[in-house]
């Protein structure tokens, strides 16, 4: 019996590690791809802020498809078990597991996400990739602060070192930001963009631990399937929030005209919009999945470490200058990422060692042979 439980725990641990790796990859792709595609839209003639923020969450129907496929898969296995087991009653799987409290919590997170998307899109429309990426990196500090207060996030020497390194990387990048103002853009516009990105970083730094708090306080067992439902509702309300903004600003009326005038051509205009929606869906799905598999702090660190990577890609695709400061920041960010994971590995080994010691002690004290 003890051996079966141990095997079951090991299997769950393996699944969680696999989900963490998969969602980390999704988050990395979205962190770099989302801003680059969004900036591509603005560089070549796009001007609609609400449309850009709308695209950040409009890809949520992809999650609905995933949920339906997962449900059909579970229903198939349920029917098979029922055919082979006629004595025991087997509960039929539900399509929706989310209860009202979690639904309302995800709706609130969705509205905050929609607002954050608008702030971010506004900043991206005015600032080059190198500048808004370095400002966005400050969200890690906000995440750490809010995680401490909301979910009592415990810090280790390695996680603190990681945060310090990533913060220093952002400061190093800040030294060259004064020369990054696009030509023809006023100082006022540049300042507005700076403030908008900073506000977006602060708000998202609050949203990440808020999601973790919802997971902890929710009176439901949080499974990855339930995380997908949470993501679906969150993105729906964020998209609804941005849709209202698009209606008020008449974005729907000018999309066709903007597509015709787009510098890369009308077809590529719509291709950019579709890819933007896909990339941001990778981002949000990865962020929610990493929080489920680990913590909001790790989610924040992955986002922060890939911001310099985004800058490097901007150098390749948008011919932005790559000063020495960017190279130093990239090294510091990678160092911070390695530091965090090294600390996590050490903690995991320590927990496993303590767990083994407790098991051995229990077996020694047990009256049964």
mmCIF file of C-alpha atoms in Angstrom:
data_model
loop_
_atom_site.group_PDB
_atom_site.id
_atom_site.type_symbol
_atom_site.label_atom_id
_atom_site.label_comp_id
_atom_site.label_asym_id
_atom_site.label_seq_id
_atom_site.Cartn_x
_atom_site.Cartn_y
_atom_site.Cartn_z
ATOM 1 C CA UNK A 1 0.000 0.000 0.000
ATOM 2 C CA UNK A 2 2.838 2.367 0.919
ATOM 3 C CA UNK A 3 4.613 1.480 -2.310
ATOM 4 C CA UNK A 4 1.462 2.230 -4.368
ATOM 5 C CA UNK A 5 1.075 5.634 -2.726
ATOM 6 C CA UNK A 6 4.722 6.394 -3.363
ATOM 7 C CA UNK A 7 4.346 5.465 -7.028
ATOM 8 C CA UNK A 8 1.188 7.591 -7.289
ATOM 9 C CA UNK A 9 2.981 10.594 -5.761
ATOM 10 C CA UNK A 10 5.912 10.090 -8.118
ATOM 11 C CA UNK A 11 3.556 9.942 -11.102
ATOM 12 C CA UNK A 12 1.817 13.176 -10.033
ATOM 13 C CA UNK A 13 5.192 14.843 -9.530
ATOM 14 C CA UNK A 14 6.290 13.801 -13.035
ATOM 15 C CA UNK A 15 3.059 15.136 -14.584
ATOM 16 C CA UNK A 16 3.466 18.442 -12.763
ATOM 17 C CA UNK A 17 7.086 18.784 -13.913
ATOM 18 C CA UNK A 18 6.011 18.057 -17.500
ATOM 19 C CA UNK A 19 3.244 20.676 -17.280
ATOM 20 C CA UNK A 20 5.706 23.179 -15.809
ATOM 21 C CA UNK A 21 8.150 22.610 -18.678
ATOM 22 C CA UNK A 22 5.407 22.812 -21.323
ATOM 23 C CA UNK A 23 3.877 25.982 -19.879
ATOM 24 C CA UNK A 24 7.298 27.566 -19.442
ATOM 25 C CA UNK A 25 7.879 27.048 -23.179
ATOM 26 C CA UNK A 26 4.451 28.572 -23.967
ATOM 27 C CA UNK A 27 5.244 31.534 -21.713
ATOM 28 C CA UNK A 28 8.676 32.033 -23.293
ATOM 29 C CA UNK A 29 7.193 32.015 -26.817
ATOM 30 C CA UNK A 30 4.451 34.452 -25.839
ATOM 31 C CA UNK A 31 6.764 36.756 -23.877
ATOM 32 C CA UNK A 32 9.003 37.279 -26.888
ATOM 33 C CA UNK A 33 6.553 36.781 -29.758
ATOM 34 C CA UNK A 34 3.652 38.860 -28.414
ATOM 35 C CA UNK A 35 5.467 42.213 -28.094
ATOM 36 C CA UNK A 36 7.375 41.736 -31.366
ATOM 37 C CA UNK A 37 4.236 41.067 -33.421
ATOM 38 C CA UNK A 38 2.378 43.894 -31.671
ATOM 39 C CA UNK A 39 5.225 46.296 -32.413
ATOM 40 C CA UNK A 40 5.237 45.082 -36.045
ATOM 41 C CA UNK A 41 1.621 46.209 -36.292
ATOM 42 C CA UNK A 42 2.468 49.740 -35.111
ATOM 43 C CA UNK A 43 5.741 50.100 -37.055
ATOM 44 C CA UNK A 44 4.036 49.591 -40.426
ATOM 45 C CA UNK A 45 1.065 51.889 -39.996
ATOM 46 C CA UNK A 46 -1.248 50.362 -37.381
ATOM 47 C CA UNK A 47 -2.709 52.928 -34.975
ATOM 48 C CA UNK A 48 -5.605 51.262 -33.139
ATOM 49 C CA UNK A 49 -4.764 50.865 -29.426
ATOM 50 C CA UNK A 50 -7.992 49.118 -28.435
ATOM 51 C CA UNK A 51 -7.669 46.677 -31.341
ATOM 52 C CA UNK A 52 -4.169 45.710 -30.186
ATOM 53 C CA UNK A 53 -5.311 45.175 -26.610
ATOM 54 C CA UNK A 54 -8.307 43.189 -27.929
ATOM 55 C CA UNK A 55 -5.947 40.825 -29.771
ATOM 56 C CA UNK A 56 -4.049 40.054 -26.563
ATOM 57 C CA UNK A 57 -6.912 37.847 -25.341
ATOM 58 C CA UNK A 58 -9.117 37.345 -28.430
ATOM 59 C CA UNK A 59 -7.553 33.944 -29.141
ATOM 60 C CA UNK A 60 -9.462 32.358 -26.247
ATOM 61 C CA UNK A 61 -11.648 30.124 -28.520
ATOM 62 C CA UNK A 62 -8.509 27.968 -28.919
ATOM 63 C CA UNK A 63 -8.839 27.095 -25.221
ATOM 64 C CA UNK A 64 -12.500 26.178 -25.729
ATOM 65 C CA UNK A 65 -11.473 23.702 -28.435
ATOM 66 C CA UNK A 66 -8.893 22.217 -26.031
ATOM 67 C CA UNK A 67 -11.515 21.891 -23.283
ATOM 68 C CA UNK A 68 -13.988 20.138 -25.602
ATOM 69 C CA UNK A 69 -11.319 17.701 -26.868
ATOM 70 C CA UNK A 70 -10.289 16.968 -23.265
ATOM 71 C CA UNK A 71 -13.924 16.377 -22.288
ATOM 72 C CA UNK A 72 -14.511 13.984 -25.198
ATOM 73 C CA UNK A 73 -11.320 12.124 -24.249
ATOM 74 C CA UNK A 74 -12.467 11.743 -20.612
ATOM 75 C CA UNK A 75 -15.967 10.756 -21.749
ATOM 76 C CA UNK A 76 -14.499 8.029 -23.973
ATOM 77 C CA UNK A 77 -12.507 6.538 -21.079
ATOM 78 C CA UNK A 78 -15.558 6.837 -18.820
ATOM 79 C CA UNK A 79 -17.654 4.794 -21.245
ATOM 80 C CA UNK A 80 -14.921 2.168 -21.534
ATOM 81 C CA UNK A 81 -14.665 1.795 -17.757
ATOM 82 C CA UNK A 82 -18.452 1.584 -17.452
ATOM 83 C CA UNK A 83 -18.601 -1.220 -20.045
ATOM 84 C CA UNK A 84 -15.915 -3.231 -18.224
ATOM 85 C CA UNK A 85 -17.177 -2.476 -14.709
ATOM 86 C CA UNK A 86 -20.876 -3.152 -14.223
ATOM 87 C CA UNK A 87 -20.805 -3.467 -10.411
ATOM 88 C CA UNK A 88 -19.372 -0.077 -9.400
ATOM 89 C CA UNK A 89 -21.081 3.201 -10.262
ATOM 90 C CA UNK A 90 -18.729 5.445 -12.232
ATOM 91 C CA UNK A 91 -19.420 9.177 -12.181
ATOM 92 C CA UNK A 92 -19.807 10.746 -15.604
ATOM 93 C CA UNK A 93 -17.299 13.579 -16.247
ATOM 94 C CA UNK A 94 -18.629 17.123 -16.464
ATOM 95 C CA UNK A 95 -17.921 19.496 -19.306
ATOM 96 C CA UNK A 96 -17.630 22.416 -16.861
ATOM 97 C CA UNK A 97 -16.162 22.055 -13.364
ATOM 98 C CA UNK A 98 -15.923 25.728 -12.438
ATOM 99 C CA UNK A 99 -18.200 26.834 -9.600
ATOM 100 C CA UNK A 100 -19.713 30.367 -9.274
ATOM 101 C CA UNK A 101 -17.103 31.783 -6.812
ATOM 102 C CA UNK A 102 -14.232 30.834 -9.121
ATOM 103 C CA UNK A 103 -16.194 32.108 -12.127
ATOM 104 C CA UNK A 104 -16.638 35.567 -10.574
ATOM 105 C CA UNK A 105 -12.980 35.643 -9.467
ATOM 106 C CA UNK A 106 -11.789 34.820 -12.986
ATOM 107 C CA UNK A 107 -14.138 37.484 -14.407
ATOM 108 C CA UNK A 108 -12.572 40.142 -12.144
ATOM 109 C CA UNK A 109 -9.074 38.999 -13.115
ATOM 110 C CA UNK A 110 -10.205 39.167 -16.755
ATOM 111 C CA UNK A 111 -11.325 42.803 -16.478
ATOM 112 C CA UNK A 112 -8.006 43.724 -14.811
ATOM 113 C CA UNK A 113 -6.186 41.850 -17.593
ATOM 114 C CA UNK A 114 -8.131 43.803 -20.236
ATOM 115 C CA UNK A 115 -7.145 47.092 -18.585
ATOM 116 C CA UNK A 116 -3.539 45.937 -18.364
ATOM 117 C CA UNK A 117 -3.625 45.022 -22.052
ATOM 118 C CA UNK A 118 -4.802 48.513 -22.979
ATOM 119 C CA UNK A 119 -2.064 50.184 -20.907
ATOM 120 C CA UNK A 120 0.544 47.887 -22.461
ATOM 121 C CA UNK A 121 -0.653 48.391 -26.042
ATOM 122 C CA UNK A 122 -0.659 52.181 -25.535
ATOM 123 C CA UNK A 123 2.961 52.064 -24.368
ATOM 124 C CA UNK A 124 4.070 49.740 -27.179
ATOM 125 C CA UNK A 125 2.564 52.122 -29.753
ATOM 126 C CA UNK A 126 4.896 54.907 -28.580
ATOM 127 C CA UNK A 127 8.111 53.171 -27.505
ATOM 128 C CA UNK A 128 10.704 50.978 -29.271
ATOM 129 C CA UNK A 129 11.053 47.354 -28.195
ATOM 130 C CA UNK A 130 14.291 47.948 -26.293
ATOM 131 C CA UNK A 131 12.710 50.673 -24.162
ATOM 132 C CA UNK A 132 9.356 49.129 -23.317
ATOM 133 C CA UNK A 133 11.020 45.770 -22.600
ATOM 134 C CA UNK A 134 13.349 47.246 -20.010
ATOM 135 C CA UNK A 135 10.467 49.088 -18.329
ATOM 136 C CA UNK A 136 8.310 45.954 -18.411
ATOM 137 C CA UNK A 137 11.086 44.062 -16.601
ATOM 138 C CA UNK A 138 10.215 46.052 -13.482
ATOM 139 C CA UNK A 139 7.040 43.966 -13.164
ATOM 140 C CA UNK A 140 9.164 41.333 -11.405
ATOM 141 C CA UNK A 141 9.710 43.666 -8.464
ATOM 142 C CA UNK A 142 5.960 44.371 -8.319
ATOM 143 C CA UNK A 143 5.231 40.630 -8.525
ATOM 144 C CA UNK A 144 7.623 39.906 -5.653
ATOM 145 C CA UNK A 145 6.076 42.631 -3.471
ATOM 146 C CA UNK A 146 2.468 41.653 -4.146
ATOM 147 C CA UNK A 147 3.295 37.926 -3.815
ATOM 148 C CA UNK A 148 4.762 38.605 -0.376
ATOM 149 C CA UNK A 149 1.580 40.332 0.811
ATOM 150 C CA UNK A 150 -1.061 38.293 -1.017
ATOM 151 C CA UNK A 151 0.235 34.712 -0.912
ATOM 152 C CA UNK A 152 3.006 34.981 1.716
ATOM 153 C CA UNK A 153 5.624 33.985 -0.839
ATOM 154 C CA UNK A 154 8.722 32.699 0.950
ATOM 155 C CA UNK A 155 12.009 33.972 -0.399
ATOM 156 C CA UNK A 156 15.264 32.033 -0.441
ATOM 157 C CA UNK A 157 18.744 33.454 -0.908
ATOM 158 C CA UNK A 158 18.638 32.195 -4.496
ATOM 159 C CA UNK A 159 15.277 33.776 -5.375
ATOM 160 C CA UNK A 160 16.346 37.095 -3.798
ATOM 161 C CA UNK A 161 19.600 36.916 -5.762
ATOM 162 C CA UNK A 162 17.612 36.229 -8.935
ATOM 163 C CA UNK A 163 15.351 39.238 -8.364
ATOM 164 C CA UNK A 164 18.346 41.492 -7.654
ATOM 165 C CA UNK A 165 20.155 40.366 -10.810
ATOM 166 C CA UNK A 166 17.089 40.894 -12.984
ATOM 167 C CA UNK A 167 16.483 44.316 -11.424
ATOM 168 C CA UNK A 168 20.117 45.311 -12.026
ATOM 169 C CA UNK A 169 19.717 44.155 -15.634
ATOM 170 C CA UNK A 170 16.767 46.550 -16.021
ATOM 171 C CA UNK A 171 18.798 49.395 -14.474
ATOM 172 C CA UNK A 172 21.727 48.703 -16.819
ATOM 173 C CA UNK A 173 19.367 48.879 -19.789
ATOM 174 C CA UNK A 174 17.947 52.163 -18.491
ATOM 175 C CA UNK A 175 21.266 53.906 -19.110
ATOM 176 C CA UNK A 176 20.749 53.906 -22.891
ATOM 177 C CA UNK A 177 16.987 54.579 -22.926
ATOM 178 C CA UNK A 178 17.331 58.339 -23.399
ATOM 179 C CA UNK A 179 18.577 57.882 -26.948
ATOM 180 C CA UNK A 180 15.792 55.517 -27.979
ATOM 181 C CA UNK A 181 13.048 58.047 -28.629
ATOM 182 C CA UNK A 182 11.640 57.472 -32.145
ATOM 183 C CA UNK A 183 12.151 60.273 -34.640
ATOM 184 C CA UNK A 184 9.196 62.613 -34.950
ATOM 185 C CA UNK A 185 7.872 61.696 -31.517
ATOM 186 C CA UNK A 186 7.530 64.438 -28.900
ATOM 187 C CA UNK A 187 8.910 64.150 -25.373
ATOM 188 C CA UNK A 188 5.331 64.257 -24.090
ATOM 189 C CA UNK A 189 4.364 61.197 -26.156
ATOM 190 C CA UNK A 190 7.515 59.390 -25.029
ATOM 191 C CA UNK A 191 6.720 60.165 -21.385
ATOM 192 C CA UNK A 192 3.115 58.973 -21.780
ATOM 193 C CA UNK A 193 4.368 55.710 -23.277
ATOM 194 C CA UNK A 194 6.841 55.298 -20.412
ATOM 195 C CA UNK A 195 4.127 55.853 -17.795
ATOM 196 C CA UNK A 196 1.700 53.479 -19.544
ATOM 197 C CA UNK A 197 4.227 50.617 -19.665
ATOM 198 C CA UNK A 198 5.200 51.201 -16.032
ATOM 199 C CA UNK A 199 1.510 51.127 -15.023
ATOM 200 C CA UNK A 200 1.010 47.932 -17.052
ATOM 201 C CA UNK A 201 4.014 46.335 -15.302
ATOM 202 C CA UNK A 202 2.631 47.262 -11.873
ATOM 203 C CA UNK A 203 -0.870 46.003 -12.668
ATOM 204 C CA UNK A 204 0.324 42.688 -14.090
ATOM 205 C CA UNK A 205 2.668 42.339 -11.116
ATOM 206 C CA UNK A 206 -0.515 42.454 -9.030
ATOM 207 C CA UNK A 207 -2.529 40.108 -11.285
ATOM 208 C CA UNK A 208 -0.029 37.193 -11.131
ATOM 209 C CA UNK A 209 -0.104 36.713 -7.326
ATOM 210 C CA UNK A 210 -3.833 37.508 -7.346
ATOM 211 C CA UNK A 211 -4.371 34.453 -9.560
ATOM 212 C CA UNK A 212 -2.235 32.379 -7.198
ATOM 213 C CA UNK A 213 -4.330 33.647 -4.271
ATOM 214 C CA UNK A 214 -7.531 32.644 -6.102
ATOM 215 C CA UNK A 215 -6.100 29.147 -6.657
ATOM 216 C CA UNK A 216 -5.287 28.828 -2.947
ATOM 217 C CA UNK A 217 -8.535 30.260 -1.559
ATOM 218 C CA UNK A 218 -10.791 28.497 -4.045
ATOM 219 C CA UNK A 219 -12.860 25.727 -2.435
ATOM 220 C CA UNK A 220 -12.223 23.469 -5.409
ATOM 221 C CA UNK A 221 -9.416 21.109 -6.252
ATOM 222 C CA UNK A 222 -7.391 23.019 -8.830
ATOM 223 C CA UNK A 223 -6.578 20.745 -11.753
ATOM 224 C CA UNK A 224 -5.008 21.732 -15.057
ATOM 225 C CA UNK A 225 -8.408 21.261 -16.680
ATOM 226 C CA UNK A 226 -9.846 23.825 -14.244
ATOM 227 C CA UNK A 227 -6.930 26.152 -15.046
ATOM 228 C CA UNK A 228 -8.001 26.022 -18.697
ATOM 229 C CA UNK A 229 -11.550 26.976 -17.692
ATOM 230 C CA UNK A 230 -10.189 29.841 -15.593
ATOM 231 C CA UNK A 231 -8.112 31.007 -18.564
ATOM 232 C CA UNK A 232 -11.155 30.815 -20.861
ATOM 233 C CA UNK A 233 -13.369 32.949 -18.599
ATOM 234 C CA UNK A 234 -10.542 35.398 -17.858
ATOM 235 C CA UNK A 235 -9.775 35.941 -21.547
ATOM 236 C CA UNK A 236 -13.479 36.231 -22.401
ATOM 237 C CA UNK A 237 -14.029 39.090 -19.951
ATOM 238 C CA UNK A 238 -10.756 40.770 -20.932
ATOM 239 C CA UNK A 239 -11.838 40.589 -24.587
ATOM 240 C CA UNK A 240 -15.304 41.883 -23.689
ATOM 241 C CA UNK A 241 -13.713 44.838 -21.857
ATOM 242 C CA UNK A 242 -11.574 45.674 -24.921
ATOM 243 C CA UNK A 243 -14.513 45.140 -27.302
ATOM 244 C CA UNK A 244 -16.444 47.875 -25.474
ATOM 245 C CA UNK A 245 -13.395 50.110 -25.883
ATOM 246 C CA UNK A 246 -13.252 49.309 -29.611
ATOM 247 C CA UNK A 247 -16.933 50.198 -30.032
ATOM 248 C CA UNK A 248 -16.500 53.515 -28.229
ATOM 249 C CA UNK A 249 -13.405 54.434 -30.278
ATOM 250 C CA UNK A 250 -14.973 53.210 -33.582
ATOM 251 C CA UNK A 251 -12.154 50.721 -34.220
ATOM 252 C CA UNK A 252 -14.439 48.265 -36.007
ATOM 253 C CA UNK A 253 -15.350 50.900 -38.604
ATOM 254 C CA UNK A 254 -11.755 51.712 -39.583
ATOM 255 C CA UNK A 255 -10.167 48.220 -39.664
ATOM 256 C CA UNK A 256 -10.892 47.703 -43.391
ATOM 257 C CA UNK A 257 -9.448 51.130 -44.289
ATOM 258 C CA UNK A 258 -6.380 50.589 -42.116
ATOM 259 C CA UNK A 259 -5.823 47.192 -43.776
ATOM 260 C CA UNK A 260 -5.856 48.784 -47.242
ATOM 261 C CA UNK A 261 -3.338 51.447 -46.171
ATOM 262 C CA UNK A 262 -1.052 49.064 -44.273
ATOM 263 C CA UNK A 263 2.553 49.280 -45.509
ATOM 264 C CA UNK A 264 3.017 45.497 -45.769
ATOM 265 C CA UNK A 265 -0.229 45.014 -47.705
ATOM 266 C CA UNK A 266 -3.814 44.154 -46.845
ATOM 267 C CA UNK A 267 -3.321 40.373 -46.597
ATOM 268 C CA UNK A 268 -0.282 40.672 -44.339
ATOM 269 C CA UNK A 269 -2.216 43.108 -42.159
ATOM 270 C CA UNK A 270 -4.703 40.380 -41.230
ATOM 271 C CA UNK A 271 -1.867 37.827 -40.903
ATOM 272 C CA UNK A 272 -0.208 40.120 -38.334
ATOM 273 C CA UNK A 273 -3.478 40.402 -36.402
ATOM 274 C CA UNK A 274 -3.970 36.615 -36.313
ATOM 275 C CA UNK A 275 -0.393 35.937 -35.217
ATOM 276 C CA UNK A 276 -0.689 38.590 -32.547
ATOM 277 C CA UNK A 277 -3.731 36.834 -31.084
ATOM 278 C CA UNK A 278 -1.967 33.445 -31.188
ATOM 279 C CA UNK A 279 1.230 34.708 -29.555
ATOM 280 C CA UNK A 280 -0.622 36.397 -26.714
ATOM 281 C CA UNK A 281 -2.666 33.261 -26.110
ATOM 282 C CA UNK A 282 0.603 31.369 -25.673
ATOM 283 C CA UNK A 283 1.611 34.015 -23.156
ATOM 284 C CA UNK A 284 -1.513 33.878 -20.989
ATOM 285 C CA UNK A 285 -1.873 30.102 -21.152
ATOM 286 C CA UNK A 286 1.781 29.727 -20.155
ATOM 287 C CA UNK A 287 1.521 32.280 -17.333
ATOM 288 C CA UNK A 288 -1.559 30.634 -15.774
ATOM 289 C CA UNK A 289 -0.029 27.167 -16.208
ATOM 290 C CA UNK A 290 3.269 28.112 -14.546
ATOM 291 C CA UNK A 291 1.366 29.595 -11.585
ATOM 292 C CA UNK A 292 -0.579 26.321 -11.296
ATOM 293 C CA UNK A 293 2.567 24.162 -11.568
ATOM 294 C CA UNK A 294 4.836 26.339 -9.444
ATOM 295 C CA UNK A 295 4.249 29.954 -8.341
ATOM 296 C CA UNK A 296 3.482 33.476 -9.522
ATOM 297 C CA UNK A 297 7.083 34.444 -8.723
ATOM 298 C CA UNK A 298 8.486 31.867 -11.155
ATOM 299 C CA UNK A 299 6.017 33.083 -13.787
ATOM 300 C CA UNK A 300 7.293 36.625 -13.240
ATOM 301 C CA UNK A 301 10.923 35.530 -13.452
ATOM 302 C CA UNK A 302 10.402 33.680 -16.754
ATOM 303 C CA UNK A 303 8.723 36.778 -18.198
ATOM 304 C CA UNK A 304 11.576 38.989 -16.962
ATOM 305 C CA UNK A 305 14.372 36.748 -18.212
ATOM 306 C CA UNK A 306 12.945 36.634 -21.741
ATOM 307 C CA UNK A 307 12.579 40.408 -22.070
ATOM 308 C CA UNK A 308 16.269 40.832 -23.032
ATOM 309 C CA UNK A 309 15.773 37.937 -25.475
ATOM 310 C CA UNK A 310 12.944 39.974 -26.987
ATOM 311 C CA UNK A 311 15.369 42.860 -27.366
ATOM 312 C CA UNK A 312 17.893 40.632 -29.118
ATOM 313 C CA UNK A 313 15.175 39.481 -31.534
ATOM 314 C CA UNK A 314 14.241 43.134 -32.116
ATOM 315 C CA UNK A 315 17.838 43.747 -33.181
ATOM 316 C CA UNK A 316 17.567 40.934 -35.730
ATOM 317 C CA UNK A 317 14.106 41.710 -37.126
ATOM 318 C CA UNK A 318 13.759 45.482 -36.600
ATOM 319 C CA UNK A 319 17.457 46.453 -36.937
ATOM 320 C CA UNK A 320 17.533 48.117 -33.534
ATOM 321 C CA UNK A 321 20.955 48.907 -32.088
ATOM 322 C CA UNK A 322 22.395 46.399 -29.623
ATOM 323 C CA UNK A 323 24.567 48.416 -27.270
ATOM 324 C CA UNK A 324 26.939 46.881 -24.742
ATOM 325 C CA UNK A 325 24.366 47.564 -22.015
ATOM 326 C CA UNK A 326 21.931 45.143 -23.671
ATOM 327 C CA UNK A 327 24.556 42.391 -23.742
ATOM 328 C CA UNK A 328 25.332 42.895 -20.046
ATOM 329 C CA UNK A 329 21.617 42.880 -19.212
ATOM 330 C CA UNK A 330 21.113 39.636 -21.137
ATOM 331 C CA UNK A 331 23.931 37.933 -19.200
ATOM 332 C CA UNK A 332 22.573 39.197 -15.869
ATOM 333 C CA UNK A 333 19.066 37.980 -16.724
ATOM 334 C CA UNK A 334 20.270 34.499 -17.659
ATOM 335 C CA UNK A 335 22.339 34.406 -14.473
ATOM 336 C CA UNK A 336 19.262 35.329 -12.452
ATOM 337 C CA UNK A 337 17.208 32.628 -14.134
ATOM 338 C CA UNK A 338 19.867 29.963 -13.407
ATOM 339 C CA UNK A 339 20.105 31.192 -9.809
ATOM 340 C CA UNK A 340 16.374 30.751 -9.272
ATOM 341 C CA UNK A 341 16.267 27.261 -10.745
ATOM 342 C CA UNK A 342 19.346 26.167 -8.807
ATOM 343 C CA UNK A 343 17.616 27.263 -5.597
ATOM 344 C CA UNK A 344 14.431 25.408 -6.583
ATOM 345 C CA UNK A 345 16.400 22.217 -7.298
ATOM 346 C CA UNK A 346 18.161 22.463 -3.919
ATOM 347 C CA UNK A 347 14.842 22.990 -2.119
ATOM 348 C CA UNK A 348 13.244 20.044 -3.930
ATOM 349 C CA UNK A 349 16.160 17.776 -2.988
ATOM 350 C CA UNK A 350 15.955 18.945 0.618
ATOM 351 C CA UNK A 351 12.206 18.195 0.743
ATOM 352 C CA UNK A 352 12.738 14.750 -0.792
ATOM 353 C CA UNK A 353 15.514 13.999 1.689
ATOM 354 C CA UNK A 354 13.352 15.082 4.633
ATOM 355 C CA UNK A 355 10.456 13.061 3.243
ATOM 356 C CA UNK A 356 12.618 9.935 2.999
ATOM 357 C CA UNK A 357 13.894 10.439 6.563
ATOM 358 C CA UNK A 358 10.329 10.769 7.893
ATOM 359 C CA UNK A 359 9.252 7.614 6.036
ATOM 360 C CA UNK A 360 12.198 5.632 7.403
ATOM 361 C CA UNK A 361 11.482 6.890 10.939
ATOM 362 C CA UNK A 362 7.809 5.927 10.610
ATOM 363 C CA UNK A 363 8.726 2.433 9.413
ATOM 364 C CA UNK A 364 11.208 2.024 12.305
ATOM 365 C CA UNK A 365 8.619 3.048 14.934
ATOM 366 C CA UNK A 366 5.789 1.063 13.352
ATOM 367 C CA UNK A 367 4.727 -2.008 15.393
ATOM 368 C CA UNK A 368 4.048 -3.932 12.181
ATOM 369 C CA UNK A 369 6.988 -5.862 10.618
#
